[in-house]
Amino acid sequence: MKGTGGLLARTGSTAPPVTTGREDARQAAREELSKPLYHENDPGLFQRVLNRFWEWVGDLFDHASGATPGGTLGLVAIAVFAVLVVAALWWRLGAPRRAVHGAAGALFDDGIRSAADHRAAADALAAEGRWNEAVQERMRAVVRSLEERTLLDPRPGRTADEAAAEAAASLPSQAEALRAAARTFDDVTYGARPANEAMYASLRTLDQTLTRTKPLLTGPTP
């Protein structure tokens, strides 16, 4: 019994438990979680930056909608209104800028070609649906035709507006149509306004009409 008791006493004895401090446990957890195994599916740097940006936008939108009458719907309405105002101002204030650019830009930017050459180029471009270039070539055909008829003096650097104003002196019945054609040319060439089939058709009709219009010839007063 004595020997058994001694064996039981030695077997039943336990060592004091090992305890880990809070800071050591936190450090061990950080080291474990820093292993690549836990980060295989993490988003890349760009995705993290993008996510943070959208979180910032969302927070900004939430704060703004809370301070705006009508909440989110009111904020959306204000944003749409602001966009419309900017678009309207750009359209209204862009016209003078286009006119300034047009006044400084020459109508012809290449070598001398006949009116027939410009007409052929314009029709070919129109057949391809390249309306911007077709409009430009047709306006050049109009002015070159007037030069060939000696209704305009050939002058390098002449603008579409100048050509329309000078031609109106001998073709007063077409003065408004000439001014409209010049505005179309300036808007398309310098104002980044996209041309369309209707614009080209209008210029083509003007070109054909001018060839049939008799000029008002003024001579010296006796």
Short mmCIF file of C-alpha atoms in Angstrom, two decimals:
data_model
loop_
_atom_site.label_atom_id
_atom_site.label_comp_id
_atom_site.label_asym_id
_atom_site.label_seq_id
_atom_site.Cartn_x
_atom_site.Cartn_y
_atom_site.Cartn_z
CA MET A 1 0.00 0.00 0.00
CA LYS A 2 2.81 2.33 0.82
CA GLY A 3 4.49 1.76 -2.51
CA THR A 4 1.23 2.17 -4.36
CA GLY A 5 0.43 5.33 -2.53
CA GLY A 6 3.75 6.75 -3.48
CA LEU A 7 3.15 5.88 -7.13
CA LEU A 8 -0.27 7.51 -7.05
CA ALA A 9 1.16 10.56 -5.43
CA ARG A 10 3.82 10.95 -8.10
CA THR A 11 1.35 10.27 -10.93
CA GLY A 12 -1.33 12.64 -9.69
CA SER A 13 1.00 15.58 -9.22
CA THR A 14 0.61 18.30 -11.91
CA ALA A 15 2.90 21.16 -12.98
CA PRO A 16 1.58 24.71 -12.70
CA PRO A 17 -0.22 25.78 -15.93
CA VAL A 18 1.68 27.90 -18.40
CA THR A 19 0.00 31.29 -18.77
CA THR A 20 0.56 33.73 -21.67
CA GLY A 21 0.34 37.46 -21.18
CA ARG A 22 -2.21 39.53 -23.09
CA GLU A 23 0.42 41.36 -25.09
CA ASP A 24 2.22 38.11 -25.98
CA ALA A 25 -1.06 36.58 -27.13
CA ARG A 26 -1.85 39.62 -29.25
CA GLN A 27 1.60 39.48 -30.85
CA ALA A 28 1.25 35.75 -31.52
CA ALA A 29 -2.13 36.34 -33.16
CA ARG A 30 -0.71 39.09 -35.37
CA GLU A 31 2.15 36.86 -36.46
CA GLU A 32 -0.24 34.04 -37.25
CA LEU A 33 -2.61 36.25 -39.27
CA SER A 34 0.28 37.80 -41.19
CA LYS A 35 1.05 34.50 -42.86
CA PRO A 36 0.41 34.53 -46.66
CA LEU A 37 -2.09 31.70 -46.25
CA TYR A 38 -4.63 34.13 -44.80
CA HIS A 39 -4.18 36.78 -47.54
CA GLU A 40 -4.38 34.82 -50.78
CA ASN A 41 -7.77 36.33 -51.70
CA ASP A 42 -7.19 39.88 -50.44
CA PRO A 43 -7.92 42.68 -52.96
CA GLY A 44 -4.98 44.36 -54.62
CA LEU A 45 -3.74 47.85 -53.85
CA PHE A 46 -5.77 49.46 -56.63
CA GLN A 47 -8.95 47.72 -55.50
CA ARG A 48 -8.36 48.78 -51.90
CA VAL A 49 -7.85 52.39 -52.94
CA LEU A 50 -10.96 52.24 -55.11
CA ASN A 51 -13.00 50.75 -52.29
CA ARG A 52 -11.81 53.48 -49.92
CA PHE A 53 -12.70 56.14 -52.51
CA TRP A 54 -16.23 54.83 -52.93
CA GLU A 55 -16.63 54.63 -49.17
CA TRP A 56 -15.62 58.31 -49.00
CA VAL A 57 -18.07 59.21 -51.76
CA GLY A 58 -20.82 57.29 -50.00
CA ASP A 59 -20.14 59.06 -46.72
CA LEU A 60 -20.09 62.43 -48.46
CA PHE A 61 -23.35 61.65 -50.22
CA ASP A 62 -24.96 60.53 -46.95
CA HIS A 63 -23.91 63.71 -45.16
CA ALA A 64 -25.06 65.90 -48.05
CA SER A 65 -28.42 64.14 -48.35
CA GLY A 66 -28.97 64.58 -44.62
CA ALA A 67 -28.41 68.32 -44.91
CA THR A 68 -30.49 68.75 -48.10
CA PRO A 69 -34.27 69.31 -48.03
CA GLY A 70 -35.91 66.21 -49.40
CA GLY A 71 -32.99 63.94 -48.49
CA THR A 72 -31.42 61.85 -51.24
CA LEU A 73 -34.11 62.72 -53.79
CA GLY A 74 -33.55 66.42 -53.20
CA LEU A 75 -29.80 66.03 -53.61
CA VAL A 76 -30.27 64.18 -56.91
CA ALA A 77 -32.61 66.91 -58.15
CA ILE A 78 -30.06 69.60 -57.25
CA ALA A 79 -27.27 67.69 -59.00
CA VAL A 80 -29.35 67.28 -62.16
CA PHE A 81 -30.27 70.96 -62.11
CA ALA A 82 -26.61 71.94 -61.73
CA VAL A 83 -25.64 69.78 -64.71
CA LEU A 84 -28.37 71.37 -66.83
CA VAL A 85 -27.25 74.87 -65.83
CA VAL A 86 -23.62 74.10 -66.74
CA ALA A 87 -24.69 72.63 -70.09
CA ALA A 88 -26.85 75.67 -70.85
CA LEU A 89 -24.03 78.07 -69.98
CA TRP A 90 -21.56 76.14 -72.09
CA TRP A 91 -23.91 76.22 -75.06
CA ARG A 92 -24.71 79.91 -74.69
CA LEU A 93 -21.17 81.09 -73.91
CA GLY A 94 -19.58 78.65 -76.32
CA ALA A 95 -21.12 80.40 -79.34
CA PRO A 96 -19.00 83.57 -79.00
CA ARG A 97 -15.88 81.48 -78.57
CA ARG A 98 -16.74 79.55 -81.71
CA ALA A 99 -17.23 82.82 -83.56
CA VAL A 100 -13.83 84.05 -82.40
CA HIS A 101 -12.16 80.86 -83.54
CA GLY A 102 -13.98 81.02 -86.84
CA ALA A 103 -12.89 84.60 -87.42
CA ALA A 104 -9.27 83.56 -87.02
CA GLY A 105 -9.49 80.38 -89.12
CA ALA A 106 -9.06 80.33 -92.87
CA LEU A 107 -11.69 78.60 -94.97
CA PHE A 108 -9.17 76.83 -97.20
CA ASP A 109 -6.36 74.94 -95.52
CA ASP A 110 -4.82 73.20 -98.49
CA GLY A 111 -3.81 73.84 -102.09
CA ILE A 112 -6.08 75.41 -104.67
CA ARG A 113 -8.79 73.11 -105.98
CA SER A 114 -11.74 73.80 -108.20
CA ALA A 115 -15.32 74.02 -107.01
CA ALA A 116 -16.02 70.78 -108.89
CA ASP A 117 -13.23 69.07 -106.95
CA HIS A 118 -14.66 70.24 -103.63
CA ARG A 119 -18.16 69.11 -104.65
CA ALA A 120 -16.92 65.66 -105.63
CA ALA A 121 -15.04 65.33 -102.34
CA ALA A 122 -18.08 66.50 -100.39
CA ASP A 123 -20.42 64.01 -102.05
CA ALA A 124 -17.94 61.17 -101.49
CA LEU A 125 -17.63 62.03 -97.81
CA ALA A 126 -21.40 62.29 -97.47
CA ALA A 127 -21.81 58.85 -99.02
CA GLU A 128 -19.58 57.51 -96.24
CA GLY A 129 -21.58 59.34 -93.56
CA ARG A 130 -18.64 61.62 -92.68
CA TRP A 131 -20.87 64.63 -92.27
CA ASN A 132 -18.40 66.98 -90.60
CA GLU A 133 -15.92 66.77 -93.46
CA ALA A 134 -18.70 66.73 -96.05
CA VAL A 135 -20.09 70.01 -94.69
CA GLN A 136 -16.65 71.59 -94.74
CA GLU A 137 -15.96 70.54 -98.32
CA ARG A 138 -19.38 71.71 -99.52
CA MET A 139 -18.86 75.15 -97.97
CA ARG A 140 -15.50 75.35 -99.70
CA ALA A 141 -17.21 74.43 -102.95
CA VAL A 142 -19.69 77.29 -102.43
CA VAL A 143 -16.95 79.86 -101.90
CA ARG A 144 -14.70 78.52 -104.66
CA SER A 145 -17.62 78.64 -107.07
CA LEU A 146 -18.21 82.30 -106.22
CA GLU A 147 -14.54 82.98 -106.84
CA GLU A 148 -14.68 81.21 -110.19
CA ARG A 149 -17.66 83.36 -111.17
CA THR A 150 -15.64 86.44 -110.12
CA LEU A 151 -18.26 87.31 -107.51
CA LEU A 152 -15.49 87.04 -104.96
CA ASP A 153 -11.86 87.94 -105.40
CA PRO A 154 -9.59 84.98 -104.62
CA ARG A 155 -7.98 85.85 -101.31
CA PRO A 156 -5.87 83.54 -99.12
CA GLY A 157 -6.92 83.44 -95.50
CA ARG A 158 -10.55 84.36 -96.12
CA THR A 159 -12.94 82.99 -93.49
CA ALA A 160 -16.41 81.59 -94.06
CA ASP A 161 -17.98 84.60 -92.35
CA GLU A 162 -16.05 87.02 -94.53
CA ALA A 163 -16.96 85.12 -97.68
CA ALA A 164 -20.66 85.16 -96.74
CA ALA A 165 -20.62 88.89 -96.01
CA GLU A 166 -18.80 89.75 -99.23
CA ALA A 167 -20.95 87.50 -101.39
CA ALA A 168 -24.14 88.97 -99.94
CA ALA A 169 -23.33 92.27 -101.67
CA SER A 170 -23.87 90.75 -105.11
CA LEU A 171 -26.34 88.04 -104.02
CA PRO A 172 -28.62 89.88 -101.58
CA SER A 173 -31.45 87.39 -101.99
CA GLN A 174 -29.18 84.68 -100.57
CA ALA A 175 -27.58 86.79 -97.82
CA GLU A 176 -29.32 85.01 -94.94
CA ALA A 177 -28.65 81.56 -96.39
CA LEU A 178 -24.97 82.45 -96.84
CA ARG A 179 -24.69 83.64 -93.24
CA ALA A 180 -26.38 80.46 -92.00
CA ALA A 181 -23.97 78.34 -94.06
CA ALA A 182 -20.99 80.20 -92.60
CA ARG A 183 -22.29 79.66 -89.06
CA THR A 184 -22.72 75.96 -89.77
CA PHE A 185 -19.16 75.73 -91.08
CA ASP A 186 -17.78 77.55 -88.02
CA ASP A 187 -19.79 75.46 -85.55
CA VAL A 188 -18.66 72.20 -87.13
CA THR A 189 -15.04 73.21 -87.73
CA TYR A 190 -14.26 75.27 -84.64
CA GLY A 191 -17.11 74.63 -82.20
CA ALA A 192 -16.94 70.81 -82.11
CA ARG A 193 -20.60 70.61 -83.13
CA PRO A 194 -21.31 67.33 -84.93
CA ALA A 195 -22.73 67.76 -88.40
CA ASN A 196 -25.58 65.68 -89.78
CA GLU A 197 -27.28 64.84 -93.03
CA ALA A 198 -29.70 67.78 -92.77
CA MET A 199 -26.85 70.28 -92.46
CA TYR A 200 -25.15 68.85 -95.49
CA ALA A 201 -28.37 68.82 -97.50
CA SER A 202 -28.92 72.50 -96.67
CA LEU A 203 -25.44 73.45 -97.89
CA ARG A 204 -25.81 71.33 -101.00
CA THR A 205 -29.10 73.05 -101.82
CA LEU A 206 -27.49 76.44 -101.28
CA ASP A 207 -24.62 75.52 -103.59
CA GLN A 208 -27.04 74.48 -106.32
CA THR A 209 -29.22 77.56 -105.80
CA LEU A 210 -26.31 79.96 -106.03
CA THR A 211 -25.27 78.57 -109.41
CA ARG A 212 -28.71 79.56 -110.72
CA THR A 213 -28.93 82.92 -108.98
CA LYS A 214 -28.09 85.96 -111.04
CA PRO A 215 -25.85 88.39 -109.22
CA LEU A 216 -26.76 91.99 -108.65
CA LEU A 217 -24.09 93.76 -110.67
CA THR A 218 -23.36 97.32 -109.70
CA GLY A 219 -21.28 99.54 -111.94
CA PRO A 220 -20.04 103.09 -111.68
CA THR A 221 -22.73 105.75 -111.53
CA PRO A 222 -22.79 107.83 -114.74
#
